[in-house]
């Protein structure tokens, strides 16, 4: 609650929200929670212990929403996004340990870069921990080190919180790029503001800006590539595709077609240059995988695993993409399904 109060105060002071009557709403939530926590009636204290994080988030949203709407309508999308994503990123390490899967791997890799100045995780991994032991199976590495390298300055400054703060910045920049593209397509400011609010408070921004996974950086790179390609900035689009493929090889399937489209048109010489540049960028992306993981697809996968010809397997994958309770679009991002429909 104290951290939420500090975040609310900073928001209102920075954005001038303290001048508005609605400025009292978040403070009312925090005051009520504080009184409940000091009440002698035990059920109230127990309820507060269970829902303190929910109340803190409610207070933060109550302070952020009026300011965010003004910023979004005024075209300051990045500021509105960062003002929400940064407090969430800074709070996450105090609420939950690193999640299973990729996040502990990337944190250990950054630790290795700082402590040992290498990519060998032998000194960082606890081989007796069943959750960490697999990280040594794919030596040299299970995943690309590009994400760890990008987040290393934040990790060096403030550990996991610093790395997540950088991811919050990538998330804010991603939304700003999406807003710019929507503006180029003629969408009005209020509609873009509603779009930004929906994206900010749902999957994937609110999810992957608080987890050390490559999705947020990949989304930023792909959004940058789309904006650059639409403005015929082919070199920038190619650089964005290279960044996406460096953090996750399969993102090349999304990034490089966009980059290729940015090179279309013009003289034959331009097409020759385009082929050379795209080939060099693609080779560089594959080289990252070969050099650090032993194969661009990582330790467990090969091309045959990705090109599945069995119809039954394809139907299973499609069903999982739609209905899997952990990550299926019907549960994690129903608005995306509605948009596709």
Short mmCIF file of C-alpha atoms in Angstrom, two decimals:
data_model
loop_
_atom_site.label_atom_id
_atom_site.label_comp_id
_atom_site.label_asym_id
_atom_site.label_seq_id
_atom_site.Cartn_x
_atom_site.Cartn_y
_atom_site.Cartn_z
CA UNK A 1 0.00 0.00 0.00
CA UNK A 2 2.88 2.36 0.77
CA UNK A 3 4.45 1.63 -2.62
CA UNK A 4 1.09 2.23 -4.31
CA UNK A 5 0.76 5.54 -2.47
CA UNK A 6 4.20 6.60 -3.72
CA UNK A 7 3.29 5.62 -7.30
CA UNK A 8 -0.04 7.50 -7.09
CA UNK A 9 1.69 10.60 -5.72
CA UNK A 10 4.32 10.57 -8.47
CA UNK A 11 1.67 10.08 -11.15
CA UNK A 12 -0.50 12.92 -9.94
CA UNK A 13 2.42 15.29 -9.44
CA UNK A 14 3.99 14.52 -12.82
CA UNK A 15 0.74 14.69 -14.76
CA UNK A 16 -1.04 17.41 -12.84
CA UNK A 17 -3.81 15.02 -11.85
CA UNK A 18 -3.83 16.31 -8.28
CA UNK A 19 -5.76 19.39 -9.48
CA UNK A 20 -8.80 17.36 -10.55
CA UNK A 21 -11.64 16.23 -8.26
CA UNK A 22 -11.07 12.59 -9.25
CA UNK A 23 -7.64 12.82 -7.62
CA UNK A 24 -9.30 11.83 -4.35
CA UNK A 25 -10.46 8.45 -5.67
CA UNK A 26 -7.15 6.55 -5.40
CA UNK A 27 -6.43 8.11 -2.01
CA UNK A 28 -9.86 7.04 -0.79
CA UNK A 29 -9.09 3.44 -1.81
CA UNK A 30 -5.72 3.52 -0.05
CA UNK A 31 -7.15 5.18 3.06
CA UNK A 32 -9.94 2.62 3.32
CA UNK A 33 -7.43 -0.20 2.94
CA UNK A 34 -5.19 1.30 5.60
CA UNK A 35 -8.09 1.64 8.05
CA UNK A 36 -9.15 -1.94 7.38
CA UNK A 37 -5.62 -3.13 8.05
CA UNK A 38 -5.63 -1.47 11.44
CA UNK A 39 -9.09 -2.64 12.45
CA UNK A 40 -9.41 -4.91 15.46
CA UNK A 41 -11.87 -7.14 13.61
CA UNK A 42 -9.76 -10.03 12.37
CA UNK A 43 -11.71 -10.85 9.17
CA UNK A 44 -10.96 -7.36 7.90
CA UNK A 45 -7.22 -7.78 8.44
CA UNK A 46 -7.28 -11.18 6.78
CA UNK A 47 -9.20 -9.82 3.81
CA UNK A 48 -6.72 -6.99 3.47
CA UNK A 49 -3.77 -9.39 3.52
CA UNK A 50 -5.36 -11.38 0.71
CA UNK A 51 -6.40 -8.41 -1.41
CA UNK A 52 -3.81 -5.74 -0.63
CA UNK A 53 -2.24 -6.13 -4.07
CA UNK A 54 -5.67 -5.84 -5.73
CA UNK A 55 -6.44 -2.67 -3.81
CA UNK A 56 -3.03 -1.22 -4.61
CA UNK A 57 -3.59 -1.93 -8.31
CA UNK A 58 -7.07 -0.37 -8.13
CA UNK A 59 -5.59 2.79 -6.63
CA UNK A 60 -2.88 2.92 -9.30
CA UNK A 61 -5.43 2.51 -12.09
CA UNK A 62 -7.69 5.15 -10.56
CA UNK A 63 -4.81 7.62 -10.57
CA UNK A 64 -3.53 6.61 -14.01
CA UNK A 65 -6.75 6.39 -16.04
CA UNK A 66 -7.75 10.11 -16.07
CA UNK A 67 -4.20 11.13 -16.93
CA UNK A 68 -3.82 8.36 -19.49
CA UNK A 69 -6.94 9.40 -21.38
CA UNK A 70 -5.69 12.97 -21.62
CA UNK A 71 -2.26 11.81 -22.77
CA UNK A 72 -3.64 9.31 -25.29
CA UNK A 73 -6.06 11.78 -26.85
CA UNK A 74 -3.22 14.30 -26.95
CA UNK A 75 -0.99 11.91 -28.86
CA UNK A 76 1.42 11.12 -25.99
CA UNK A 77 0.88 7.38 -26.18
CA UNK A 78 4.34 6.36 -25.04
CA UNK A 79 4.06 8.44 -21.87
CA UNK A 80 0.69 6.96 -20.99
CA UNK A 81 1.93 3.42 -21.54
CA UNK A 82 5.16 3.85 -19.60
CA UNK A 83 3.34 5.47 -16.68
CA UNK A 84 1.37 2.24 -16.21
CA UNK A 85 3.88 -0.41 -17.26
CA UNK A 86 6.80 0.91 -15.20
CA UNK A 87 5.09 0.62 -11.77
CA UNK A 88 3.85 -2.85 -12.70
CA UNK A 89 7.36 -3.87 -13.74
CA UNK A 90 8.95 -2.52 -10.56
CA UNK A 91 6.35 -4.21 -8.36
CA UNK A 92 6.62 -7.66 -9.96
CA UNK A 93 9.89 -8.79 -8.29
CA UNK A 94 8.33 -8.04 -4.88
CA UNK A 95 5.21 -10.09 -5.66
CA UNK A 96 6.44 -13.22 -7.40
CA UNK A 97 9.69 -15.11 -7.97
CA UNK A 98 10.95 -15.56 -11.53
CA UNK A 99 8.45 -17.66 -13.44
CA UNK A 100 9.20 -21.11 -14.79
CA UNK A 101 10.67 -21.64 -18.21
CA UNK A 102 12.63 -18.95 -20.00
CA UNK A 103 12.65 -16.17 -17.40
CA UNK A 104 15.05 -17.81 -14.89
CA UNK A 105 17.32 -18.75 -17.81
CA UNK A 106 17.62 -15.17 -19.04
CA UNK A 107 18.20 -13.88 -15.50
CA UNK A 108 20.96 -16.44 -14.92
CA UNK A 109 22.51 -15.51 -18.25
CA UNK A 110 22.61 -11.83 -17.33
CA UNK A 111 24.12 -12.77 -14.00
CA UNK A 112 26.80 -14.76 -15.82
CA UNK A 113 27.52 -11.83 -18.13
CA UNK A 114 28.04 -9.53 -15.17
CA UNK A 115 29.85 -11.86 -12.78
CA UNK A 116 31.93 -14.00 -15.15
CA UNK A 117 31.81 -11.96 -18.37
CA UNK A 118 30.85 -15.05 -20.35
CA UNK A 119 27.84 -17.08 -21.51
CA UNK A 120 28.67 -20.25 -19.56
CA UNK A 121 25.98 -20.96 -16.96
CA UNK A 122 27.90 -23.65 -15.08
CA UNK A 123 28.74 -21.27 -12.24
CA UNK A 124 25.17 -19.97 -11.99
CA UNK A 125 22.98 -23.06 -12.41
CA UNK A 126 22.16 -25.28 -9.46
CA UNK A 127 22.42 -28.71 -11.07
CA UNK A 128 20.44 -30.21 -8.17
CA UNK A 129 17.47 -27.98 -8.92
CA UNK A 130 15.22 -29.82 -11.42
CA UNK A 131 13.97 -26.47 -12.72
CA UNK A 132 17.49 -25.29 -13.57
CA UNK A 133 19.29 -28.49 -14.55
CA UNK A 134 17.84 -28.49 -18.12
CA UNK A 135 19.57 -25.16 -18.78
CA UNK A 136 22.85 -27.07 -19.05
CA UNK A 137 21.53 -29.65 -21.52
CA UNK A 138 21.66 -27.36 -24.49
CA UNK A 139 25.17 -26.10 -24.01
CA UNK A 140 26.33 -23.71 -25.09
CA UNK A 141 22.85 -22.21 -24.58
CA UNK A 142 19.18 -23.19 -24.74
CA UNK A 143 18.07 -19.75 -25.97
CA UNK A 144 19.58 -16.78 -27.77
CA UNK A 145 21.56 -14.37 -25.56
CA UNK A 146 20.29 -11.35 -27.52
CA UNK A 147 17.49 -10.60 -25.02
CA UNK A 148 19.86 -10.83 -22.05
CA UNK A 149 22.31 -8.53 -23.81
CA UNK A 150 19.59 -5.95 -24.47
CA UNK A 151 18.37 -5.99 -20.86
CA UNK A 152 21.83 -6.17 -19.29
CA UNK A 153 22.14 -2.40 -18.53
CA UNK A 154 18.91 -2.48 -16.51
CA UNK A 155 19.90 -5.71 -14.77
CA UNK A 156 23.30 -4.27 -13.87
CA UNK A 157 21.64 -1.20 -12.36
CA UNK A 158 18.76 -2.78 -10.43
CA UNK A 159 18.69 -6.54 -10.96
CA UNK A 160 15.46 -8.12 -12.14
CA UNK A 161 13.53 -4.89 -11.51
CA UNK A 162 15.88 -2.99 -13.80
CA UNK A 163 15.52 -5.57 -16.56
CA UNK A 164 11.73 -5.39 -16.27
CA UNK A 165 11.88 -1.59 -16.37
CA UNK A 166 13.61 -1.82 -19.75
CA UNK A 167 10.95 -4.26 -20.93
CA UNK A 168 8.32 -1.73 -19.83
CA UNK A 169 10.09 0.84 -22.02
CA UNK A 170 9.99 -1.59 -24.96
CA UNK A 171 6.28 -2.11 -24.29
CA UNK A 172 5.59 1.62 -24.23
CA UNK A 173 7.56 2.11 -27.43
CA UNK A 174 5.64 -0.74 -29.09
CA UNK A 175 2.31 0.87 -28.33
CA UNK A 176 3.58 4.24 -29.54
CA UNK A 177 4.57 2.64 -32.86
CA UNK A 178 1.18 0.92 -33.18
CA UNK A 179 -0.50 4.26 -32.50
CA UNK A 180 1.64 5.92 -35.17
CA UNK A 181 0.69 3.29 -37.72
CA UNK A 182 -2.99 3.63 -36.81
CA UNK A 183 -2.69 7.38 -37.31
CA UNK A 184 -1.09 6.83 -40.73
CA UNK A 185 -4.08 4.65 -41.63
CA UNK A 186 -6.46 7.49 -40.77
CA UNK A 187 -7.84 6.33 -37.41
CA UNK A 188 -9.06 9.24 -35.27
CA UNK A 189 -7.47 10.20 -31.98
CA UNK A 190 -10.30 9.04 -29.75
CA UNK A 191 -10.51 5.67 -31.45
CA UNK A 192 -6.75 5.29 -31.16
CA UNK A 193 -7.00 6.17 -27.48
CA UNK A 194 -9.62 3.46 -26.94
CA UNK A 195 -7.44 0.98 -28.84
CA UNK A 196 -4.44 1.88 -26.68
CA UNK A 197 -6.42 1.43 -23.47
CA UNK A 198 -7.62 -1.99 -24.59
CA UNK A 199 -4.12 -3.11 -25.54
CA UNK A 200 -2.50 -1.71 -22.40
CA UNK A 201 -4.82 -3.48 -20.00
CA UNK A 202 -4.81 -6.86 -21.76
CA UNK A 203 -2.60 -9.39 -23.48
CA UNK A 204 0.22 -9.03 -24.51
CA UNK A 205 1.48 -5.69 -23.13
CA UNK A 206 0.36 -6.11 -19.52
CA UNK A 207 1.62 -9.70 -19.56
CA UNK A 208 4.99 -9.63 -21.27
CA UNK A 209 6.14 -6.26 -19.91
CA UNK A 210 6.44 -7.92 -16.50
CA UNK A 211 8.17 -11.15 -17.59
CA UNK A 212 11.72 -11.55 -18.90
CA UNK A 213 10.70 -13.27 -22.11
CA UNK A 214 11.55 -12.27 -25.71
CA UNK A 215 7.95 -11.56 -26.75
CA UNK A 216 7.97 -7.87 -25.82
CA UNK A 217 11.20 -7.07 -27.64
CA UNK A 218 9.95 -9.11 -30.59
CA UNK A 219 6.68 -7.15 -30.67
CA UNK A 220 8.65 -3.89 -30.59
CA UNK A 221 10.85 -5.01 -33.48
CA UNK A 222 7.88 -6.11 -35.58
CA UNK A 223 5.96 -2.89 -34.90
CA UNK A 224 9.05 -0.89 -35.83
CA UNK A 225 9.38 -2.90 -39.02
CA UNK A 226 5.77 -2.25 -40.01
CA UNK A 227 6.08 1.51 -39.47
CA UNK A 228 9.41 1.64 -41.30
CA UNK A 229 8.13 -0.43 -44.23
CA UNK A 230 5.02 1.74 -44.59
CA UNK A 231 7.29 4.78 -44.85
CA UNK A 232 9.63 3.04 -47.33
CA UNK A 233 12.53 3.00 -44.89
CA UNK A 234 13.89 -0.33 -46.01
CA UNK A 235 17.13 -0.29 -44.02
CA UNK A 236 15.26 0.37 -40.77
CA UNK A 237 12.75 -2.38 -41.57
CA UNK A 238 15.60 -4.82 -42.23
CA UNK A 239 17.33 -3.86 -38.97
CA UNK A 240 14.05 -4.44 -37.12
CA UNK A 241 13.70 -7.89 -38.72
CA UNK A 242 17.25 -8.74 -37.67
CA UNK A 243 16.50 -7.68 -34.08
CA UNK A 244 13.35 -9.80 -34.00
CA UNK A 245 15.15 -12.85 -35.38
CA UNK A 246 18.07 -12.36 -32.99
CA UNK A 247 15.88 -12.61 -29.89
CA UNK A 248 13.76 -15.46 -31.33
CA UNK A 249 14.71 -17.14 -34.61
CA UNK A 250 11.16 -17.96 -35.68
CA UNK A 251 10.23 -14.27 -35.59
CA UNK A 252 12.17 -14.04 -38.86
CA UNK A 253 9.05 -15.52 -40.47
CA UNK A 254 7.24 -12.31 -39.54
CA UNK A 255 9.98 -9.72 -39.77
CA UNK A 256 11.76 -10.50 -43.03
CA UNK A 257 8.68 -10.56 -45.32
CA UNK A 258 7.83 -7.07 -44.06
CA UNK A 259 11.41 -5.97 -44.66
CA UNK A 260 11.33 -7.46 -48.17
CA UNK A 261 8.13 -5.53 -48.92
CA UNK A 262 9.88 -2.32 -47.91
CA UNK A 263 12.49 -2.88 -50.62
CA UNK A 264 9.99 -3.50 -53.43
CA UNK A 265 9.70 -1.00 -56.23
CA UNK A 266 12.36 1.07 -57.93
CA UNK A 267 15.22 0.05 -60.19
CA UNK A 268 16.79 -3.34 -60.77
CA UNK A 269 19.84 -2.11 -58.90
CA UNK A 270 17.69 -1.50 -55.83
CA UNK A 271 16.40 -5.07 -55.99
CA UNK A 272 19.95 -6.39 -56.20
CA UNK A 273 20.91 -4.30 -53.17
CA UNK A 274 17.77 -5.51 -51.39
CA UNK A 275 18.70 -9.14 -51.99
CA UNK A 276 22.22 -8.58 -50.71
CA UNK A 277 21.09 -6.68 -47.61
CA UNK A 278 18.34 -9.17 -46.73
CA UNK A 279 20.70 -12.11 -47.28
CA UNK A 280 23.33 -10.51 -45.05
CA UNK A 281 20.78 -9.73 -42.33
CA UNK A 282 19.29 -13.23 -42.49
CA UNK A 283 22.75 -14.79 -42.35
CA UNK A 284 23.59 -12.65 -39.32
CA UNK A 285 20.41 -13.77 -37.55
CA UNK A 286 21.20 -17.43 -38.26
CA UNK A 287 24.81 -16.90 -37.17
CA UNK A 288 23.63 -15.77 -33.74
CA UNK A 289 21.85 -19.09 -33.34
CA UNK A 290 24.72 -21.19 -34.68
CA UNK A 291 27.30 -19.43 -32.50
CA UNK A 292 25.37 -19.43 -29.22
CA UNK A 293 22.92 -22.35 -29.39
CA UNK A 294 24.62 -24.73 -31.80
CA UNK A 295 21.66 -24.38 -34.18
CA UNK A 296 19.38 -21.44 -35.09
CA UNK A 297 16.33 -23.33 -33.81
CA UNK A 298 17.95 -24.16 -30.47
CA UNK A 299 18.81 -27.44 -28.81
CA UNK A 300 15.48 -29.25 -29.07
CA UNK A 301 14.12 -28.24 -32.48
CA UNK A 302 15.07 -28.78 -36.10
CA UNK A 303 13.39 -27.85 -39.35
CA UNK A 304 11.54 -31.15 -39.49
CA UNK A 305 9.86 -30.36 -36.19
CA UNK A 306 8.55 -27.06 -37.51
CA UNK A 307 7.31 -28.33 -40.87
CA UNK A 308 4.65 -30.79 -39.76
CA UNK A 309 2.80 -32.48 -42.61
CA UNK A 310 0.37 -34.65 -40.61
CA UNK A 311 -3.15 -33.11 -40.77
CA UNK A 312 -3.96 -34.40 -37.30
CA UNK A 313 -0.98 -32.57 -35.81
CA UNK A 314 -1.94 -29.37 -37.60
CA UNK A 315 -5.47 -29.62 -36.20
CA UNK A 316 -4.08 -30.19 -32.70
CA UNK A 317 -1.86 -27.11 -32.98
CA UNK A 318 -4.74 -24.97 -34.22
CA UNK A 319 -7.01 -26.22 -31.43
CA UNK A 320 -4.33 -25.47 -28.85
CA UNK A 321 -3.78 -21.99 -30.26
CA UNK A 322 -7.48 -21.27 -29.85
CA UNK A 323 -8.57 -23.23 -26.77
CA UNK A 324 -5.56 -24.11 -24.64
CA UNK A 325 -6.47 -22.94 -21.09
CA UNK A 326 -2.94 -21.68 -20.38
CA UNK A 327 -2.24 -19.66 -23.52
CA UNK A 328 -5.08 -20.13 -25.99
CA UNK A 329 -6.43 -16.98 -27.58
CA UNK A 330 -9.97 -17.74 -26.39
CA UNK A 331 -8.76 -17.38 -22.78
CA UNK A 332 -5.71 -15.11 -22.90
CA UNK A 333 -6.73 -12.71 -25.69
CA UNK A 334 -10.41 -13.01 -26.62
CA UNK A 335 -10.40 -9.49 -28.08
CA UNK A 336 -7.87 -10.67 -30.66
CA UNK A 337 -10.23 -13.42 -31.76
CA UNK A 338 -13.02 -10.86 -32.01
CA UNK A 339 -10.80 -8.62 -34.13
CA UNK A 340 -9.90 -11.52 -36.44
CA UNK A 341 -13.57 -12.39 -36.81
#
